[in-house]
Coordinates of C-alpha atoms in Angstrom, one line a residue:
Chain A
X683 CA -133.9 25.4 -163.9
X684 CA -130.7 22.9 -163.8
X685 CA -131.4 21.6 -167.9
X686 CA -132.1 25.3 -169.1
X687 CA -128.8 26.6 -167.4
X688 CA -126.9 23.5 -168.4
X689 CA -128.0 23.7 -172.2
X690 CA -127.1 26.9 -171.9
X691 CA -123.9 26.6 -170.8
X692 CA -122.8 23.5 -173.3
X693 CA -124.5 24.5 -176.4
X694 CA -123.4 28.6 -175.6
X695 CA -119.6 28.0 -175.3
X696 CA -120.3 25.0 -177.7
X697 CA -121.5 27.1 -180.7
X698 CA -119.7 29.7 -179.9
X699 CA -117.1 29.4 -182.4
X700 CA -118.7 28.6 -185.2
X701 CA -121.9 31.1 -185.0
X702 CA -121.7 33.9 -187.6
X703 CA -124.7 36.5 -186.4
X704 CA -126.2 38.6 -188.2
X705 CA -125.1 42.4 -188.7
X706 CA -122.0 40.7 -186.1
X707 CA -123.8 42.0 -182.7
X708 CA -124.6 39.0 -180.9
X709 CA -122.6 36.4 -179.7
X710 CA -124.3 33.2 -179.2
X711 CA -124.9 32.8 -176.0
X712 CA -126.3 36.4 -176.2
X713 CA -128.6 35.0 -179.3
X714 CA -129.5 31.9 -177.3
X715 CA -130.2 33.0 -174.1
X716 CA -134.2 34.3 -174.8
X717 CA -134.4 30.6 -176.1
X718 CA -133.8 29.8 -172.4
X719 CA -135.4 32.0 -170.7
X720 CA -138.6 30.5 -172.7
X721 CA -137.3 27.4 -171.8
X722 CA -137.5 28.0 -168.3
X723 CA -141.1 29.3 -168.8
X724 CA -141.8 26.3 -170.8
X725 CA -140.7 23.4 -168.6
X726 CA -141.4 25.1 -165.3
X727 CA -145.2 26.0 -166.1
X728 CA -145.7 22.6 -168.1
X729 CA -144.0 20.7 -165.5
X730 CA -146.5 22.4 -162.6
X731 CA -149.6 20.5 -163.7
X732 CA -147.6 17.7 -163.5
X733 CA -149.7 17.6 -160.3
X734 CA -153.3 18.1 -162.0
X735 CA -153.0 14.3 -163.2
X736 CA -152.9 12.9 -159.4
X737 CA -154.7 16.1 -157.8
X738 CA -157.7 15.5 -160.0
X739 CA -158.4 11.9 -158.9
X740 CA -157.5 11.5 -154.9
X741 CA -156.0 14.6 -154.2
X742 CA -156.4 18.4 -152.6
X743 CA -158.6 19.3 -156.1
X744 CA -161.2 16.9 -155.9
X745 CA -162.2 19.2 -152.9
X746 CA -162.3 22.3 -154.9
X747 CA -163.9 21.1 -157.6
X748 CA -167.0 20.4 -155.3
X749 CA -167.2 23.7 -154.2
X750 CA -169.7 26.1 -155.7
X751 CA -167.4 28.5 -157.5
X752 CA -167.2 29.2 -161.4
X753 CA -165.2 26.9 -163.0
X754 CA -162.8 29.0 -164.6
X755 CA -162.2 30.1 -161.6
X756 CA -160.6 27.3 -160.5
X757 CA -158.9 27.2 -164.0
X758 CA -157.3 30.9 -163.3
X759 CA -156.1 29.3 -159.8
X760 CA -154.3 26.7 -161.0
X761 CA -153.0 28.2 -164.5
X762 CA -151.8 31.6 -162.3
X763 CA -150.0 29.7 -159.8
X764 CA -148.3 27.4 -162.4
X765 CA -147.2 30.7 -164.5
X766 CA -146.0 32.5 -161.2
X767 CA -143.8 30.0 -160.5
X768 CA -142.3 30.1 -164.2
X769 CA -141.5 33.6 -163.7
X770 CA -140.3 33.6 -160.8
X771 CA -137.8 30.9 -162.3
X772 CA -137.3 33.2 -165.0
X773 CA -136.8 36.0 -162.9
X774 CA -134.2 34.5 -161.2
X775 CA -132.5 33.4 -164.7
X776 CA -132.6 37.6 -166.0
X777 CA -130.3 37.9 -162.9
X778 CA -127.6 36.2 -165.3
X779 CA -127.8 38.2 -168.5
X780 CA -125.0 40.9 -167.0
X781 CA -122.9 37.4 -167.5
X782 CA -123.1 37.2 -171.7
X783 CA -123.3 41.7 -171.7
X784 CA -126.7 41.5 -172.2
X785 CA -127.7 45.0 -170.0
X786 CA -131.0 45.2 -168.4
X787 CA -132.3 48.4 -167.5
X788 CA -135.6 48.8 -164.9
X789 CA -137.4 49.3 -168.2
X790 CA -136.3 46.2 -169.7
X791 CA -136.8 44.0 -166.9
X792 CA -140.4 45.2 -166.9
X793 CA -141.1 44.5 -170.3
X794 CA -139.2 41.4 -170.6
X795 CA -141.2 40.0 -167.5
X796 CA -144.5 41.3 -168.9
X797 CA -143.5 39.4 -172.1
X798 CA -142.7 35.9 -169.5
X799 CA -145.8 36.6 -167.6
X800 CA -147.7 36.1 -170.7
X801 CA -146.2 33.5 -172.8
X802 CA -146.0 31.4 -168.9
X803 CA -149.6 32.0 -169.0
X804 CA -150.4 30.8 -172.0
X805 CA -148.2 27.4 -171.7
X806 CA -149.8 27.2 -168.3
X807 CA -152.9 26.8 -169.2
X808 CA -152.1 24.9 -172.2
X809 CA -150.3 22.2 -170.0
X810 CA -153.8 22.4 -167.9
X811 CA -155.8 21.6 -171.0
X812 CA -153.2 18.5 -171.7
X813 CA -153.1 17.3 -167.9
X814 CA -156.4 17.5 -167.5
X815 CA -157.8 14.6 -169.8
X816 CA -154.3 12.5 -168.6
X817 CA -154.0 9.4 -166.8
X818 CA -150.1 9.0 -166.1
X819 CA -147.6 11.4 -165.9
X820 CA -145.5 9.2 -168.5
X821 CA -148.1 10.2 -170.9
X822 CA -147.4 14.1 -170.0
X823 CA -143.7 13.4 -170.4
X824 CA -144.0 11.8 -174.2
X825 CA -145.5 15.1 -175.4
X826 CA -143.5 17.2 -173.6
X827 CA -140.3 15.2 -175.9
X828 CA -142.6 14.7 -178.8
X829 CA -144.4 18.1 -179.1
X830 CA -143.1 21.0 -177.0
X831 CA -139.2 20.5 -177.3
X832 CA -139.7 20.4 -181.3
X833 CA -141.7 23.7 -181.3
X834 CA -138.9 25.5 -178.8
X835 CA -136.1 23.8 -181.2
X836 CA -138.2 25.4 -184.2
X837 CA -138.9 28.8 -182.7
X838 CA -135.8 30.6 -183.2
X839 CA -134.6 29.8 -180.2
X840 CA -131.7 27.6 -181.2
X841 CA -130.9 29.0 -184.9
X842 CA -131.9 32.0 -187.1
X843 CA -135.0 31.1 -189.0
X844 CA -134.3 33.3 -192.0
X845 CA -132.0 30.5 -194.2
X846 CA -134.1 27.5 -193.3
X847 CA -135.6 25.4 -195.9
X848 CA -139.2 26.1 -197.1
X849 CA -140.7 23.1 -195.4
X850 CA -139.1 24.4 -192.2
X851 CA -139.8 28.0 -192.4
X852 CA -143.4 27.0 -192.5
X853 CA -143.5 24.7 -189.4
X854 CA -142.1 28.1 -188.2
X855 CA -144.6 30.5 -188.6
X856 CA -147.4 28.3 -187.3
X857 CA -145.6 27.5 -184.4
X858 CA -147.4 29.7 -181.3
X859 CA -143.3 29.7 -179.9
X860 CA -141.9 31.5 -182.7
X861 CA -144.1 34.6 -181.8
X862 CA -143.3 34.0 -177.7
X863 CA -140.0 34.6 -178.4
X864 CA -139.9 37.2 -180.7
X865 CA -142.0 39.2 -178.5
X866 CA -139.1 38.4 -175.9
X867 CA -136.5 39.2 -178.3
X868 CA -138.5 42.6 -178.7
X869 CA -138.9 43.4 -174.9
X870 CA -134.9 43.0 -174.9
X871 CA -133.8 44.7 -177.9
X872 CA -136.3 46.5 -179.1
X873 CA -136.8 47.2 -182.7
X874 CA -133.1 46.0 -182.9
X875 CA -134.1 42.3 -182.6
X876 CA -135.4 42.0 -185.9
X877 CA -132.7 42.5 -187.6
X878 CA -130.4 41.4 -185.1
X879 CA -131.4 38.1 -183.5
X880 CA -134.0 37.0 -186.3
X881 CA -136.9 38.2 -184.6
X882 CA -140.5 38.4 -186.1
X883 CA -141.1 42.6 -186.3
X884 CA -143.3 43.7 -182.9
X885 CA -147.0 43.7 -183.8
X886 CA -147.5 40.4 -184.6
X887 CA -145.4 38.7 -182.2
X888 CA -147.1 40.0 -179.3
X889 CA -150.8 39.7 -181.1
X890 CA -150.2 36.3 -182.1
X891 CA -149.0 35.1 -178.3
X892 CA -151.8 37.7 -176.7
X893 CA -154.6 35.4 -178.8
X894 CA -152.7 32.0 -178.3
X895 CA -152.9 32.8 -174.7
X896 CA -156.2 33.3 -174.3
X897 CA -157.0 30.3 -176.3
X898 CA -155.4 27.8 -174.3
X899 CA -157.0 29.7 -171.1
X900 CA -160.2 29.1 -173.6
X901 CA -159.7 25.6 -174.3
X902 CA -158.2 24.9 -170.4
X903 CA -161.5 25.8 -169.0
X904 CA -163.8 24.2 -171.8
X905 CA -162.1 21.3 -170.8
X906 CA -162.0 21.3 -167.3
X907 CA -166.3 21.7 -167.2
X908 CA -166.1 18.2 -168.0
X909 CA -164.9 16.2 -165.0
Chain C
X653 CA -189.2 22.3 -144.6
X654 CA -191.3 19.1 -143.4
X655 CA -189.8 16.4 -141.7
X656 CA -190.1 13.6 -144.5
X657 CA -189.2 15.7 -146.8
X658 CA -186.7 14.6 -149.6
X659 CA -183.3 15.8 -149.7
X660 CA -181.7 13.8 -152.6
X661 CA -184.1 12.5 -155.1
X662 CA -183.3 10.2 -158.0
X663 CA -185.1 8.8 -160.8
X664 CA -184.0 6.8 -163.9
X665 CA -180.5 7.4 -163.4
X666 CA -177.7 5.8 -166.3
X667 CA -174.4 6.4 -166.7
X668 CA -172.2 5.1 -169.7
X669 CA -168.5 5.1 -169.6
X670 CA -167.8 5.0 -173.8
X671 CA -169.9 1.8 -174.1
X672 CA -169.9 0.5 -171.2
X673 CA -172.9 0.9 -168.9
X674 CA -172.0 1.3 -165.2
X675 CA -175.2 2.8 -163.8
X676 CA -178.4 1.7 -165.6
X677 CA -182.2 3.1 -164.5
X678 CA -181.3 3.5 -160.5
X679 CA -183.7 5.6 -158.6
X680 CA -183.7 6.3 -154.8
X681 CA -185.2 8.6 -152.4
X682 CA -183.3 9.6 -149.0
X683 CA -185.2 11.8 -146.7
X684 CA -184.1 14.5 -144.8
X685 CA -182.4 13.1 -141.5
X686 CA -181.5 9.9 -142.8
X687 CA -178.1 7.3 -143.3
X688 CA -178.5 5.8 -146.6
X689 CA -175.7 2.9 -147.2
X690 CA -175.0 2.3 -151.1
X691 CA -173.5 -0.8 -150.9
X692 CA -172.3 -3.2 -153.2
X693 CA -168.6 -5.2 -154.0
X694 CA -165.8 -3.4 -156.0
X695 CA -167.1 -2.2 -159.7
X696 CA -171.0 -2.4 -158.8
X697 CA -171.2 1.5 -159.9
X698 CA -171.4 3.0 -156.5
X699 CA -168.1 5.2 -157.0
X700 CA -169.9 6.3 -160.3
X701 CA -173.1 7.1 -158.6
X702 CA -170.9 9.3 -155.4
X703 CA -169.4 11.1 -158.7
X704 CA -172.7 12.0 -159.8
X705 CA -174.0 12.9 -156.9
X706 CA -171.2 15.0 -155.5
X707 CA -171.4 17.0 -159.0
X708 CA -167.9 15.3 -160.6
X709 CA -169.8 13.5 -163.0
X710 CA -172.6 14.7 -165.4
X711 CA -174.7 11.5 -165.8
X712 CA -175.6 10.3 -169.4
X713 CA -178.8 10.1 -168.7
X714 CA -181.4 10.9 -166.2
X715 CA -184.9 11.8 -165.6
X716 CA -185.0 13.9 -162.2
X717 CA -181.9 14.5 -160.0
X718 CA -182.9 16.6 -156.9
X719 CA -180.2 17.1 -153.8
X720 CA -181.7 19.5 -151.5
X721 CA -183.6 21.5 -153.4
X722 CA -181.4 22.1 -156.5
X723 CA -181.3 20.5 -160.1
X724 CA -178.6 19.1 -161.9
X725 CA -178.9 22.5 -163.9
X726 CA -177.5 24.2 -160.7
X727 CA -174.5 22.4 -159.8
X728 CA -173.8 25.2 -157.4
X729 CA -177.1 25.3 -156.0
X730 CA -176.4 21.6 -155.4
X731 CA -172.7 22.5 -154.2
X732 CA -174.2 24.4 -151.7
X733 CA -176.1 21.9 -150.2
X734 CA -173.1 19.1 -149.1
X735 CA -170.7 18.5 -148.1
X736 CA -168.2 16.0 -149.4
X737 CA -165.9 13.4 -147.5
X738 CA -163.6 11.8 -150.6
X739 CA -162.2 7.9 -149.8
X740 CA -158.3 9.6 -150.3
X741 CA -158.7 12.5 -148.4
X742 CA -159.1 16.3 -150.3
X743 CA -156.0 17.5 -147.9
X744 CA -152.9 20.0 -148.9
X745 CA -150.6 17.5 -147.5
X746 CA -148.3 20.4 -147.3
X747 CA -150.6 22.8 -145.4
X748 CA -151.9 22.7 -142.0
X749 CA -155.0 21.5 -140.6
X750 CA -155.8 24.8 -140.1
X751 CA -154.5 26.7 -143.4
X752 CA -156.6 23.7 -145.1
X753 CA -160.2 24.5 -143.4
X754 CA -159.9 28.4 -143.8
X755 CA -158.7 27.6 -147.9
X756 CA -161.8 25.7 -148.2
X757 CA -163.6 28.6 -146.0
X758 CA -162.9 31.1 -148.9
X759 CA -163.9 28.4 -151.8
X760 CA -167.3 28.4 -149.7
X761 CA -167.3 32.2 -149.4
X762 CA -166.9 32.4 -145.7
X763 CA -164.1 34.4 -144.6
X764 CA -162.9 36.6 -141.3
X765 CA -164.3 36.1 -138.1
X766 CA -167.2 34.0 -139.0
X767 CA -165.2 31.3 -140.7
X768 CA -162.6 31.3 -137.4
X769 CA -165.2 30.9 -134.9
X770 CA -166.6 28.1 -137.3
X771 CA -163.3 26.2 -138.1
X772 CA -162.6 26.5 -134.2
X773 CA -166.0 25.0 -133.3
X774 CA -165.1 22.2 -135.6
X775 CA -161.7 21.2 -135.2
X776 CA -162.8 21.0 -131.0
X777 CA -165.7 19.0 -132.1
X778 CA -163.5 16.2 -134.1
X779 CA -161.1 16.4 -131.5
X780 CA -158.1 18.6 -133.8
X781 CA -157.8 21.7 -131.8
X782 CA -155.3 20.9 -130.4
X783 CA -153.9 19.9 -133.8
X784 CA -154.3 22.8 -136.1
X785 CA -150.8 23.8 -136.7
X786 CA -149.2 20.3 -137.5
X787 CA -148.9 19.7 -141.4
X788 CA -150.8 17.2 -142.9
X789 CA -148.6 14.8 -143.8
X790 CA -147.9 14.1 -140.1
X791 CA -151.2 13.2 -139.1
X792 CA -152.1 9.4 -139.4
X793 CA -155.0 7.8 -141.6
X794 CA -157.7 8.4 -139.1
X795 CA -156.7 12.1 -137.8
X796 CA -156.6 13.1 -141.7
X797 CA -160.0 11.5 -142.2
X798 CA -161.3 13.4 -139.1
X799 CA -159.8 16.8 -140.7
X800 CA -161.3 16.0 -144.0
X801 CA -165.2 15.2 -142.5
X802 CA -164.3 18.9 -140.7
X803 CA -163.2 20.5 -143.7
X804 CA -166.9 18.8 -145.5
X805 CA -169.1 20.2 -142.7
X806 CA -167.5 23.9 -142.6
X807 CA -170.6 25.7 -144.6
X808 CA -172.9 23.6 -142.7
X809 CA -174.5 21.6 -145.4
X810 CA -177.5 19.9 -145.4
X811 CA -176.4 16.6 -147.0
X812 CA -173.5 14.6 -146.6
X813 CA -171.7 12.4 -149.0
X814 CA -169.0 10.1 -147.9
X815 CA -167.5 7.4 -150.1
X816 CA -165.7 4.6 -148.0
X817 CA -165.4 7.1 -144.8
X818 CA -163.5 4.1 -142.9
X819 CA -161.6 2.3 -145.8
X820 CA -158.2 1.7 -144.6
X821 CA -159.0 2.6 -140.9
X822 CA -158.3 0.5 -137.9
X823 CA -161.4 -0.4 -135.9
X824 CA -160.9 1.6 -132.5
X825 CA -160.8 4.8 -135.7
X826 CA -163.7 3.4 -137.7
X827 CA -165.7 3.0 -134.5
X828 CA -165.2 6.6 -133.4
X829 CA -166.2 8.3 -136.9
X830 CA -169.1 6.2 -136.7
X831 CA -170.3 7.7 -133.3
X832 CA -169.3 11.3 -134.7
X833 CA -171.4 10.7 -137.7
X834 CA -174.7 9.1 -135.8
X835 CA -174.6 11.9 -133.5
X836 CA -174.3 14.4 -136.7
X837 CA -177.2 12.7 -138.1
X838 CA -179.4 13.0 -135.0
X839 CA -178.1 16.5 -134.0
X840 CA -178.0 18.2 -136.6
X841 CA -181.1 16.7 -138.6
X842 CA -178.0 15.6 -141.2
X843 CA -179.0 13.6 -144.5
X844 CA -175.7 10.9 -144.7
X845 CA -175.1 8.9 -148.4
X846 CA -172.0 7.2 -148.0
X847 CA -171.0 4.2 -150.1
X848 CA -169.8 1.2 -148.8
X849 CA -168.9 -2.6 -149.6
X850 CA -168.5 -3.4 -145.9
X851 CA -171.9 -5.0 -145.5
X852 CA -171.3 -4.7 -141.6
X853 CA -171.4 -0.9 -142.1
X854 CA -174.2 -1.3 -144.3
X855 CA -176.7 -2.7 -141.7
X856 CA -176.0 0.2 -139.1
X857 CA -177.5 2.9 -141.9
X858 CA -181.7 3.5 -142.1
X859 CA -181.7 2.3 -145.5
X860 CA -179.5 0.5 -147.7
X861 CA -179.6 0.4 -152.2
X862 CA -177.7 -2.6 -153.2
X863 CA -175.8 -2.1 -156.5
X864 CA -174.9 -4.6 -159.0
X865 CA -173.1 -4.0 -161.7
X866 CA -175.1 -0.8 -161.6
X867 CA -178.1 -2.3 -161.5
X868 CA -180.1 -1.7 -158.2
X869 CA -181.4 -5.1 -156.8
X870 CA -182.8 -3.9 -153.1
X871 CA -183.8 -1.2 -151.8
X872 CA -185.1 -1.4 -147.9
X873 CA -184.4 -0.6 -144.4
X874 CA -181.4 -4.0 -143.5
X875 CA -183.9 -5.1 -141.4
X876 CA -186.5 -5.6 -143.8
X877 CA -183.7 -6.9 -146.7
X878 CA -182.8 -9.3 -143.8
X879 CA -186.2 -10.4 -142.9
X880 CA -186.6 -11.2 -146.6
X881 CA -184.2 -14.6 -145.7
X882 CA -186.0 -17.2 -144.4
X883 CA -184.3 -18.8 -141.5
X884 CA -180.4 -19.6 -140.8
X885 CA -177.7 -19.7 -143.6
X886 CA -175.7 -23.1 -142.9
X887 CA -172.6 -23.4 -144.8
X888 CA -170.7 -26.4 -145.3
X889 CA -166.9 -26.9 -145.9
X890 CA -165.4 -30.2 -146.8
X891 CA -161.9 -31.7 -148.4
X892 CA -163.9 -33.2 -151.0
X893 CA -167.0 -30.8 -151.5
X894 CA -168.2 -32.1 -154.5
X895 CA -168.7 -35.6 -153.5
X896 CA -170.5 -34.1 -150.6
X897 CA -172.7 -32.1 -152.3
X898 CA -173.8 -35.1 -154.1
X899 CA -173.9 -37.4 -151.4
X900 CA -176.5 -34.7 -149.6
X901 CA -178.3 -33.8 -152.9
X902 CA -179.5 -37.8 -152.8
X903 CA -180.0 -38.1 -149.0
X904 CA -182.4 -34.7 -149.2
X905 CA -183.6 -34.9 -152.6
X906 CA -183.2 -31.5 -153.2
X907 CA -180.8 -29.3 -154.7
X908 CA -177.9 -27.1 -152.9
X909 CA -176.3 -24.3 -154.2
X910 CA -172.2 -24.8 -153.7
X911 CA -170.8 -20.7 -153.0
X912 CA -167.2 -19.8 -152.7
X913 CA -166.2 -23.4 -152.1
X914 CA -169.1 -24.2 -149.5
X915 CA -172.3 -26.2 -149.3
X916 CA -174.9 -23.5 -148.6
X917 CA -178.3 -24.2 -147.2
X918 CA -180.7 -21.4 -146.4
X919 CA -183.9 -22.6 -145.0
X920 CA -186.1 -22.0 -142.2
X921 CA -185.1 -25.0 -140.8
X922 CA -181.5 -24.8 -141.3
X923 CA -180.3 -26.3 -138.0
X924 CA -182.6 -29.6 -138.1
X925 CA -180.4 -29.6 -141.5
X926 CA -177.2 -29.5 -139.6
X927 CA -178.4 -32.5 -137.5
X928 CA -178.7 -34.4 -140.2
X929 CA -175.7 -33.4 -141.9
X930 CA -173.3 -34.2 -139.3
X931 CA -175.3 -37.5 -137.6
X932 CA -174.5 -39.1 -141.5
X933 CA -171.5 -37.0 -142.4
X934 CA -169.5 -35.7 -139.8
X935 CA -166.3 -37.4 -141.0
X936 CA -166.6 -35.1 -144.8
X937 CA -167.5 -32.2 -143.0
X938 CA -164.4 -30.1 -142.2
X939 CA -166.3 -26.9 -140.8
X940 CA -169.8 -25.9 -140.7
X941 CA -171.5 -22.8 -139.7
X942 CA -175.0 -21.5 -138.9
X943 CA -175.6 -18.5 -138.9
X944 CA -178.0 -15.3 -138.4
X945 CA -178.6 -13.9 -142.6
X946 CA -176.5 -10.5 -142.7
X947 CA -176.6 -8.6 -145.9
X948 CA -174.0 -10.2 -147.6
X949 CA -177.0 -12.7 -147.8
X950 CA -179.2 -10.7 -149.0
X951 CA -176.7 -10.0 -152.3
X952 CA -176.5 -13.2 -152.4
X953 CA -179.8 -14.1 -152.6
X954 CA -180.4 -11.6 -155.1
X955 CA -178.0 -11.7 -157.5
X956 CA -176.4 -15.5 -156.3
X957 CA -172.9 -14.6 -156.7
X958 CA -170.5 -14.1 -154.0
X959 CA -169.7 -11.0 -152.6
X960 CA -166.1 -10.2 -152.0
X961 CA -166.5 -7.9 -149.1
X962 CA -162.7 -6.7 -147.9
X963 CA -162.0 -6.4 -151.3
X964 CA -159.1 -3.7 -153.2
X965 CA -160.1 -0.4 -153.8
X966 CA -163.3 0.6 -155.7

């Protein structure tokens, strides 16, 4: 919670001066703050199976992995309560958009948290699949730096992604962030967003996270059959 | 079901980790009712084989795998059937002893009234009752290992598998599983696998499988694995043991084996031995002992290396 808010804060009054939006309707703190609500969702519900590494070998999970349920059971478990305590982190992050006059109406708190729900989810049980195979939590750490802060830099999040080079724009669109957060972007500003705060139009956004989430949930629980 | 019945059954079992081999062709039968010890020193395969068994670990390799009536194609079905006692307990440190045996109530399916009466019965039976709202964390070593034996036996299963159930425990605590466990096992008709590389421990179970480097090399009742030892073991220390051992190599004629840093002699006349030894050599001789063959001897015997019994964890 502390590095999302801070990078918030810095970066937010930081750029401020200097960031030319689009059509002029967002300020950049406004533009920047979906990039840290995912943020939030991404370091909280990564950071949760933290645990899985030590749990798995002398800890509480050894004795539910004895037990004679389904596997992917056990999966949903531990991937549901990782993503509930994202947005619930999240939650509590919404409660400063009045702060940058971004206004949230009961509709759009319901639609923005549907989006978190799902994108937490989806990292959730990514972070699972990772955790699972780990030894040390340093190991967990280096890809968090190496893989997961490059795909949030490159997913919108931090810059436009219309005027990027061509090498960049496609690192972009294969990034499973980029449509995360456009489908936030959506859930806050509808339609709007697109044109607005460079977000990928609706349809896609939300089909592209829908199928990356059930592929890490896919992958989480492939891997976790084997102990 | 008959009495001599088997409840885990086990043949040609090998497990490879990558390349390396860690279990290779181990087969045992334990019948219903008894303690079987799996004992061997640190890196002999027996955590491997508690994996297996307790449905962690698919093995690479095996030819029939049976625990109490299910296959290895039914991991549930065998999940049914034990119950599990892990060397760092399975414990929510956070939750209470209570909260921890109704959470693995509902992963057994057992919920309301039946699984209260039942977590009651057992936390007054390893002496937690009184217990049951203190958080784990603030229970010592032996009172968590009492919780987590509870939290094993809640569906009632018919085998129990324990790996180093008193590793770490003081001896007044090691001594008072050991009498819950015996009277489990005669009570309850309970099948008990537990691993072990306290060869002490060892001798107190019906039978004992003695790994090797994941090899088995006995497979008896101690008694019998004892029995197999003629006579006393002497051992012999001295300042300057190799000039020993070849001062009693020529007096006897005969060879000695030197183990960790001692002259060892085990014959059937082992004390006429010591006789000798000190009438000629008392002054070399800085300690010797005679002693009854325990287990230890009996890996020794068949593998002749040492065994380092209090050793780190497996």
């Amino acid at each position: 919670m502390g590095q999302p808010l801070l990078f918030w804060i810095f970066f937010g009054s930081g750029f401020s001066g200097s960031f030319r939006p689009q059509g002029g309707a967002l300020s950049y703190p406004q533009f920047f703050y979906p990039g840290i609500l995912l943020m939030v969702i991404l370091f909280t519900a990564l950071f949760a199976n933290f645990s899985l590494i030590e749990d798995r070998k002398e800890g509480f999970l050894q004795g539910a992995w004895v037990s004679p349920v389904a596997r992917w059971t056990l999966v949903f478990g531990k991937v549901l309560g990782a993503a509930t305590l994202a947005l619930f982190q999240a939650a509590l992050f919404l409660g400063l958009a009045p702060f940058v006059s971004i206004s949230l109406s009961t509709g759009v708190i319901l639609k923005v948290c549907l989006a978190l729900a799902c994108v937490a989810i989806a990292l959730s049980a990514l972070g699972f699949a990772l955790a699972w195979k780990m030894d040390s939590i340093q190991g967990f750490h280096a890809i968090m730096m190496l893989l997961f802060l490059p795909m949030w830099f490159l997913s919108g999040a931090f810059f436009p992604i219309e005027n990027v080079p061509a090498w960049m724009r496609m690192l972009i669109q294969v990034n499973p962030l980029t449509y995360a957060l456009s489908w936030i972007k959506h859930s806050l500003w509808g339609e709007a967003a697109v044109s607005w705060a460079s977000a990928l139009p609706m349809a896609p956004s939300v089909g592209w996270s829908l199928f990356f989430m059930s592929m890490a949930f896919f992958i989480a629980v492939r891997r976790a059959k084997k102990y | 079901m008959m009495q001599t019945e088997n409840m885990i059954q086990i043949m040609n079992l090998t497990h490879c980790f990558g390349k390396t081999r860690v279990l290779s062709q181990v087969s045992l039968e334990v019948p219903r009712g008894a303690w079987f010890a799996c004992l061997g020193p640190n890196g002999s395969g027996k955590t491997t084989l508690f994996k297996i068994l307790s449905t962690q670990l698919i093995p690479t390799e095996v030819e029939v795998l049976w625990m109490g009536g299910a296959s290895l194609k039914n991991p549930n079905g065998i999940r049914q059937k034990i119950g599990v006692v892990f060397q760092h307990p399975s414990l929510d440190e956070k939750l209470t002893v209570f909260e921890n045996l109704k959470y693995q109530g509902f992963l057994q399916g057992l919920e309301g009234h039946v699984l209260a009466v039942r977590i009651e019965a057992l936390l007054k039976r390893v002496h937690l009752w009184d217990r049951k709202d203190t958080r784990i964390f603030e229970l010592s070593g032996g009172l968590k290992r009492r919780c987590e034996i509870a939290k094993a036996l809640l569906h009632q299963p018919s085998i129990l598998l324990l790996d180093e159930p008193t590793q770490g425990l003081d001896p007044a605590i090691r001594k008072n599983i050991w009498s819950f466990l015996k009277e489990l096992q005669a009570e309850n008709q309970m099948t008990l696998l537990m691993t072990t590389h306290s060869t002490q421990e060892a001798e107190s179970a019906d039978r004992v499988i003695i790994l090797n480097q994941g090899v088995c090399v006995a497979m008896d009742s101690p008694q019998n694995l004892i029995a197999q030892i003629s006579g006393d073991i002497l051992e012999i220390a001295s300042a300057d043991i190799e000039k020993l051992h070849r001062a009693l190599e020529q007096k006897f004629s005969e060879k000695f084996e030197i183990l960790n840093g001692k002259i060892r002699i085990e014959k059937l006349n082992s004390h006429q031995y010591l006789q000798d030894i000190m009438k000629d050599f008392h002054e070399q001789v800085s300690s010797a002992t005679l002693s009854r063959p325990t287990l230890e001897d009996v890996f020794i015997q068949k593998t002749g290396a040492g065994f380092n019994a209090e050793g780190g964890a497996s």
